[in-house]
Amino acid sequence: ETANHASALWTRPKSEISDADYQAFYKSLSHDFGDALVWTHNRVEGNQSYTLLLFVPEKPPFDAIFGRDERKGLKLYIRRVFIMDASEQLLPSYLRFVRGVVDSDDLPLNVSREILQDNRLVAQIRAACVKRVLDLLDKLANDDKDKFAKFVAAFGNVLKEGIAEDTANRERIAKLLRFASTKSDGDARTVSLDDYIGRMLAGQDAIYYVTAESYVAAKGSPQTEALRARGVEVLLMFDRIDEWID
């Protein structure tokens, strides 16, 4: 399968591509009826050259929650020739919701999955993909809180896996996580760790949290009563993954 100049949208200058073009390409790529939430499109040149076009969907793809072992959605091209779906090699499992295209100028056309696993150039592309996605989410969190709330609702629990899996980016991931708290509005996961730290009482030197099987159980936990009486905010963690990452 060869992508010619007309169909290889990612090879065109960004200034020539409209949002509608990106959305149409996303739908054809992902077979998603809905729109992408956000995307990033970058051309990298230097020791090696490649193009990244990465999309975050509005809603979870069918394999985003469970497809840790056999993942699809990130297609590898080499000089516009489709090679394989290489999600496992090019993105960590906690970013398995990402869809998109990686087009390398330098990898050999006869590359195999086995070669991809130990290839230095692939490792560099993988690191770039992770950085671009985290940069995109950072920007979304700062610039569009409503859209970021949609992301958290759809993929917040999947992103939490990165705390345990990606030690190099743990601090960046932690800043993107959102939780309910004793001072938030209902069970909405809107409180960041920076928000919490900014509201800590004078002399408070710890982040307090409680884990439970549901929001109601967490909010009503007797362990929080004394802290709440003193005005100390408590994070309410009631998703199954929370006990794994705490």
mmCIF file of C-alpha atoms in Angstrom:
data_model
loop_
_atom_site.group_PDB
_atom_site.id
_atom_site.type_symbol
_atom_site.label_atom_id
_atom_site.label_comp_id
_atom_site.label_asym_id
_atom_site.label_seq_id
_atom_site.Cartn_x
_atom_site.Cartn_y
_atom_site.Cartn_z
ATOM 1 C CA GLU A 1 0.000 0.000 0.000
ATOM 2 C CA THR A 2 1.601 3.227 -1.158
ATOM 3 C CA ALA A 3 0.272 6.629 -0.192
ATOM 4 C CA ASN A 4 0.661 9.095 -3.049
ATOM 5 C CA HIS A 5 0.958 12.861 -2.728
ATOM 6 C CA ALA A 6 -2.799 13.327 -2.899
ATOM 7 C CA SER A 7 -3.661 10.985 -0.043
ATOM 8 C CA ALA A 8 -0.577 11.418 2.173
ATOM 9 C CA LEU A 9 -2.027 14.378 4.029
ATOM 10 C CA TRP A 10 0.746 14.303 6.621
ATOM 11 C CA THR A 11 3.345 15.215 3.968
ATOM 12 C CA ARG A 12 1.665 18.524 3.171
ATOM 13 C CA PRO A 13 2.534 21.801 4.957
ATOM 14 C CA LYS A 14 0.299 22.407 7.962
ATOM 15 C CA SER A 15 -0.621 25.818 6.568
ATOM 16 C CA GLU A 16 -2.338 24.075 3.646
ATOM 17 C CA ILE A 17 -4.422 21.705 5.800
ATOM 18 C CA SER A 18 -7.731 22.786 7.330
ATOM 19 C CA ASP A 19 -9.273 21.418 10.516
ATOM 20 C CA ALA A 20 -11.903 19.754 8.319
ATOM 21 C CA ASP A 21 -9.112 18.023 6.356
ATOM 22 C CA TYR A 22 -7.560 16.729 9.580
ATOM 23 C CA GLN A 23 -10.912 15.487 10.879
ATOM 24 C CA ALA A 24 -11.738 13.742 7.603
ATOM 25 C CA PHE A 25 -8.329 12.069 7.598
ATOM 26 C CA TYR A 26 -8.752 11.014 11.237
ATOM 27 C CA LYS A 27 -12.075 9.340 10.453
ATOM 28 C CA SER A 28 -10.678 7.496 7.450
ATOM 29 C CA LEU A 29 -7.659 6.390 9.472
ATOM 30 C CA SER A 30 -9.461 5.316 12.639
ATOM 31 C CA HIS A 31 -12.873 4.260 11.290
ATOM 32 C CA ASP A 32 -14.325 6.437 14.036
ATOM 33 C CA PHE A 33 -17.663 8.128 13.362
ATOM 34 C CA GLY A 34 -16.813 10.894 15.832
ATOM 35 C CA ASP A 35 -14.257 13.675 15.651
ATOM 36 C CA ALA A 36 -10.773 13.774 17.069
ATOM 37 C CA LEU A 37 -10.481 15.847 20.227
ATOM 38 C CA VAL A 38 -7.040 17.270 19.390
ATOM 39 C CA TRP A 39 -4.067 16.425 17.201
ATOM 40 C CA THR A 40 -0.403 17.247 16.649
ATOM 41 C CA HIS A 41 1.413 17.315 13.306
ATOM 42 C CA ASN A 42 5.198 17.621 13.241
ATOM 43 C CA ARG A 43 8.071 17.153 10.819
ATOM 44 C CA VAL A 44 11.414 16.267 12.439
ATOM 45 C CA GLU A 45 14.698 16.622 10.551
ATOM 46 C CA GLY A 46 18.221 16.012 11.782
ATOM 47 C CA ASN A 47 20.098 12.788 12.384
ATOM 48 C CA GLN A 48 16.959 11.123 11.079
ATOM 49 C CA SER A 49 13.874 12.514 9.409
ATOM 50 C CA TYR A 50 10.276 11.555 10.087
ATOM 51 C CA THR A 51 6.778 12.978 10.279
ATOM 52 C CA LEU A 52 4.276 12.464 13.102
ATOM 53 C CA LEU A 53 0.529 13.030 12.827
ATOM 54 C CA LEU A 54 -1.080 11.948 16.096
ATOM 55 C CA PHE A 55 -4.737 12.220 17.140
ATOM 56 C CA VAL A 56 -6.469 11.941 20.514
ATOM 57 C CA PRO A 57 -10.081 10.767 19.971
ATOM 58 C CA GLU A 58 -13.068 12.326 21.724
ATOM 59 C CA LYS A 59 -14.274 8.905 22.874
ATOM 60 C CA PRO A 60 -12.450 5.662 23.655
ATOM 61 C CA PRO A 61 -11.730 3.422 20.656
ATOM 62 C CA PHE A 62 -12.976 -0.133 21.159
ATOM 63 C CA ASP A 63 -9.522 -1.393 22.211
ATOM 64 C CA ALA A 64 -8.354 1.601 24.246
ATOM 65 C CA ILE A 65 -9.249 0.134 27.628
ATOM 66 C CA PHE A 66 -8.487 -3.541 27.172
ATOM 67 C CA GLY A 67 -6.118 -3.777 24.211
ATOM 68 C CA ARG A 68 -2.833 -3.598 26.106
ATOM 69 C CA ASP A 69 -1.202 -6.589 24.425
ATOM 70 C CA GLU A 70 -2.323 -6.343 20.815
ATOM 71 C CA ARG A 71 -2.819 -2.701 19.997
ATOM 72 C CA LYS A 72 -3.676 -0.989 16.744
ATOM 73 C CA GLY A 73 -4.018 2.609 15.687
ATOM 74 C CA LEU A 74 -0.544 3.973 14.979
ATOM 75 C CA LYS A 75 0.480 3.176 11.423
ATOM 76 C CA LEU A 76 4.109 3.060 10.355
ATOM 77 C CA TYR A 77 4.988 4.284 6.875
ATOM 78 C CA ILE A 78 8.455 4.421 5.360
ATOM 79 C CA ARG A 79 8.753 7.040 2.637
ATOM 80 C CA ARG A 80 4.931 6.963 2.267
ATOM 81 C CA VAL A 81 4.823 3.170 1.872
ATOM 82 C CA PHE A 82 2.625 1.507 4.502
ATOM 83 C CA ILE A 83 4.621 -1.057 6.473
ATOM 84 C CA MET A 84 2.524 -2.166 9.459
ATOM 85 C CA ASP A 85 0.411 -1.135 12.389
ATOM 86 C CA ALA A 86 3.143 -0.539 14.932
ATOM 87 C CA SER A 87 1.360 0.759 18.032
ATOM 88 C CA GLU A 88 3.191 -1.647 20.351
ATOM 89 C CA GLN A 89 6.592 -0.485 19.100
ATOM 90 C CA LEU A 90 5.912 3.246 18.821
ATOM 91 C CA LEU A 91 3.763 4.044 21.869
ATOM 92 C CA PRO A 92 3.643 2.748 25.460
ATOM 93 C CA SER A 93 0.448 0.981 26.483
ATOM 94 C CA TYR A 94 -0.799 3.898 28.619
ATOM 95 C CA LEU A 95 -1.102 5.961 25.406
ATOM 96 C CA ARG A 96 -2.928 3.216 23.503
ATOM 97 C CA PHE A 97 -5.866 5.511 22.762
ATOM 98 C CA VAL A 98 -3.736 7.581 20.334
ATOM 99 C CA ARG A 99 -4.365 7.148 16.610
ATOM 100 C CA GLY A 100 -2.163 8.394 13.812
ATOM 101 C CA VAL A 101 0.696 8.009 11.362
ATOM 102 C CA VAL A 102 4.473 7.869 11.656
ATOM 103 C CA ASP A 103 6.341 8.224 8.355
ATOM 104 C CA SER A 104 10.094 7.617 8.495
ATOM 105 C CA ASP A 105 12.609 8.515 5.800
ATOM 106 C CA ASP A 106 15.392 6.383 7.244
ATOM 107 C CA LEU A 107 14.087 2.971 8.282
ATOM 108 C CA PRO A 108 14.563 0.142 5.739
ATOM 109 C CA LEU A 109 11.487 -0.901 3.757
ATOM 110 C CA ASN A 110 12.002 -4.542 4.749
ATOM 111 C CA VAL A 111 11.832 -3.768 8.477
ATOM 112 C CA SER A 112 10.175 -6.434 10.650
ATOM 113 C CA ARG A 113 8.535 -6.342 14.068
ATOM 114 C CA GLU A 114 11.598 -8.046 15.535
ATOM 115 C CA ILE A 115 13.900 -5.377 14.114
ATOM 116 C CA LEU A 116 11.605 -2.617 15.386
ATOM 117 C CA GLN A 117 11.900 -3.884 18.958
ATOM 118 C CA ASP A 118 15.646 -3.275 19.158
ATOM 119 C CA ASN A 119 16.153 -0.487 16.652
ATOM 120 C CA ARG A 120 17.804 2.730 17.865
ATOM 121 C CA LEU A 121 15.953 4.884 15.329
ATOM 122 C CA VAL A 122 12.622 3.400 16.413
ATOM 123 C CA ALA A 123 13.459 4.115 20.063
ATOM 124 C CA GLN A 124 14.038 7.774 19.150
ATOM 125 C CA ILE A 125 10.737 7.965 17.258
ATOM 126 C CA ARG A 126 8.919 6.327 20.177
ATOM 127 C CA ALA A 127 10.363 8.886 22.612
ATOM 128 C CA ALA A 128 9.300 11.684 20.251
ATOM 129 C CA CYS A 129 5.762 10.286 20.010
ATOM 130 C CA VAL A 130 5.447 10.191 23.798
ATOM 131 C CA LYS A 131 6.791 13.733 24.137
ATOM 132 C CA ARG A 132 4.437 15.084 21.466
ATOM 133 C CA VAL A 133 1.376 13.476 23.059
ATOM 134 C CA LEU A 134 2.261 14.726 26.546
ATOM 135 C CA ASP A 135 2.991 18.200 25.130
ATOM 136 C CA LEU A 136 -0.404 18.128 23.419
ATOM 137 C CA LEU A 137 -2.174 17.160 26.642
ATOM 138 C CA ASP A 138 -0.268 19.819 28.613
ATOM 139 C CA LYS A 139 -1.416 22.454 26.146
ATOM 140 C CA LEU A 140 -4.990 21.187 26.236
ATOM 141 C CA ALA A 141 -5.037 21.271 30.049
ATOM 142 C CA ASN A 142 -3.801 24.868 30.063
ATOM 143 C CA ASP A 143 -5.785 26.253 27.119
ATOM 144 C CA ASP A 144 -9.125 24.440 27.035
ATOM 145 C CA LYS A 145 -10.340 23.062 30.342
ATOM 146 C CA ASP A 146 -13.654 21.850 28.887
ATOM 147 C CA LYS A 147 -11.934 19.740 26.253
ATOM 148 C CA PHE A 148 -9.435 18.490 28.806
ATOM 149 C CA ALA A 149 -12.312 17.425 31.059
ATOM 150 C CA LYS A 150 -13.632 15.351 28.132
ATOM 151 C CA PHE A 151 -10.209 13.767 27.808
ATOM 152 C CA VAL A 152 -10.081 12.943 31.520
ATOM 153 C CA ALA A 153 -13.537 11.364 31.399
ATOM 154 C CA ALA A 154 -12.590 9.256 28.387
ATOM 155 C CA PHE A 155 -8.957 8.342 29.062
ATOM 156 C CA GLY A 156 -7.942 9.540 32.527
ATOM 157 C CA ASN A 157 -7.789 6.044 33.968
ATOM 158 C CA VAL A 158 -5.689 4.738 31.073
ATOM 159 C CA LEU A 159 -3.239 7.634 31.465
ATOM 160 C CA LYS A 160 -2.835 6.755 35.149
ATOM 161 C CA GLU A 161 -1.087 3.526 34.110
ATOM 162 C CA GLY A 162 1.846 5.675 33.017
ATOM 163 C CA ILE A 163 2.667 6.510 36.632
ATOM 164 C CA ALA A 164 3.843 2.929 37.116
ATOM 165 C CA GLU A 165 5.002 2.194 33.569
ATOM 166 C CA ASP A 166 6.933 5.306 32.505
ATOM 167 C CA THR A 167 9.285 6.414 35.245
ATOM 168 C CA ALA A 168 11.027 8.909 32.951
ATOM 169 C CA ASN A 169 7.784 10.849 32.442
ATOM 170 C CA ARG A 170 6.135 10.165 35.799
ATOM 171 C CA GLU A 171 6.124 13.801 36.937
ATOM 172 C CA ARG A 172 4.678 15.023 33.641
ATOM 173 C CA ILE A 173 1.941 12.401 33.775
ATOM 174 C CA ALA A 174 1.155 13.169 37.430
ATOM 175 C CA LYS A 175 0.510 16.820 36.542
ATOM 176 C CA LEU A 176 -2.117 15.679 34.009
ATOM 177 C CA LEU A 177 -4.075 13.486 36.413
ATOM 178 C CA ARG A 178 -7.327 14.754 37.882
ATOM 179 C CA PHE A 179 -9.194 13.611 40.995
ATOM 180 C CA ALA A 180 -12.364 14.317 42.916
ATOM 181 C CA SER A 181 -11.840 15.777 46.370
ATOM 182 C CA THR A 182 -13.716 16.887 49.450
ATOM 183 C CA LYS A 183 -13.674 20.398 47.966
ATOM 184 C CA SER A 184 -14.651 19.530 44.387
ATOM 185 C CA ASP A 185 -18.106 19.533 42.843
ATOM 186 C CA GLY A 186 -19.522 16.033 43.227
ATOM 187 C CA ASP A 187 -17.637 13.107 41.736
ATOM 188 C CA ALA A 188 -16.182 15.164 38.857
ATOM 189 C CA ARG A 189 -12.467 14.558 38.509
ATOM 190 C CA THR A 190 -11.321 18.167 38.298
ATOM 191 C CA VAL A 191 -8.608 18.585 40.947
ATOM 192 C CA SER A 192 -4.980 18.434 39.848
ATOM 193 C CA LEU A 193 -2.116 17.796 42.246
ATOM 194 C CA ASP A 194 -0.982 21.384 41.641
ATOM 195 C CA ASP A 195 -4.475 22.605 42.579
ATOM 196 C CA TYR A 196 -4.326 20.573 45.777
ATOM 197 C CA ILE A 197 -0.843 21.800 46.724
ATOM 198 C CA GLY A 198 -1.879 25.394 46.060
ATOM 199 C CA ARG A 199 -4.718 25.029 48.594
ATOM 200 C CA MET A 200 -2.746 23.234 51.310
ATOM 201 C CA LEU A 201 -3.039 24.737 54.784
ATOM 202 C CA ALA A 202 -0.124 26.462 56.446
ATOM 203 C CA GLY A 203 2.106 23.806 57.927
ATOM 204 C CA GLN A 204 0.563 20.969 55.895
ATOM 205 C CA ASP A 205 3.352 18.839 54.462
ATOM 206 C CA ALA A 206 1.463 15.886 52.948
ATOM 207 C CA ILE A 207 -1.204 15.152 50.364
ATOM 208 C CA TYR A 208 -4.117 13.311 51.972
ATOM 209 C CA TYR A 209 -6.199 10.837 50.005
ATOM 210 C CA VAL A 210 -8.577 7.973 50.590
ATOM 211 C CA THR A 211 -9.317 5.000 48.326
ATOM 212 C CA ALA A 212 -12.695 3.286 48.174
ATOM 213 C CA GLU A 213 -14.919 1.288 45.845
ATOM 214 C CA SER A 214 -17.146 4.238 44.931
ATOM 215 C CA TYR A 215 -17.359 7.998 45.197
ATOM 216 C CA VAL A 216 -20.048 7.746 47.873
ATOM 217 C CA ALA A 217 -17.898 5.389 49.942
ATOM 218 C CA ALA A 218 -14.847 7.617 49.576
ATOM 219 C CA LYS A 219 -16.713 10.804 50.451
ATOM 220 C CA GLY A 220 -18.356 9.185 53.459
ATOM 221 C CA SER A 221 -15.234 7.496 54.760
ATOM 222 C CA PRO A 222 -14.878 8.055 58.517
ATOM 223 C CA GLN A 223 -11.125 8.385 57.975
ATOM 224 C CA THR A 224 -11.689 11.780 56.351
ATOM 225 C CA GLU A 225 -13.924 13.269 59.043
ATOM 226 C CA ALA A 226 -11.190 14.594 61.327
ATOM 227 C CA LEU A 227 -9.268 16.080 58.389
ATOM 228 C CA ARG A 228 -12.355 17.728 56.940
ATOM 229 C CA ALA A 229 -13.193 19.194 60.334
ATOM 230 C CA ARG A 230 -9.780 20.885 60.309
ATOM 231 C CA GLY A 231 -10.331 22.190 56.768
ATOM 232 C CA VAL A 232 -7.846 19.783 55.191
ATOM 233 C CA GLU A 233 -8.739 18.774 51.626
ATOM 234 C CA VAL A 234 -8.734 15.025 50.896
ATOM 235 C CA LEU A 235 -8.464 13.502 47.429
ATOM 236 C CA LEU A 236 -11.145 10.898 46.778
ATOM 237 C CA MET A 237 -9.848 7.952 44.765
ATOM 238 C CA PHE A 238 -12.487 5.443 43.746
ATOM 239 C CA ASP A 239 -11.318 4.011 40.429
ATOM 240 C CA ARG A 240 -9.878 0.494 40.453
ATOM 241 C CA ILE A 241 -6.529 1.674 39.160
ATOM 242 C CA ASP A 242 -6.079 4.199 41.964
ATOM 243 C CA GLU A 243 -4.987 1.575 44.492
ATOM 244 C CA TRP A 244 -2.438 0.315 41.969
ATOM 245 C CA ILE A 245 -0.815 3.721 41.437
ATOM 246 C CA ASP A 246 -0.994 5.181 44.950
#
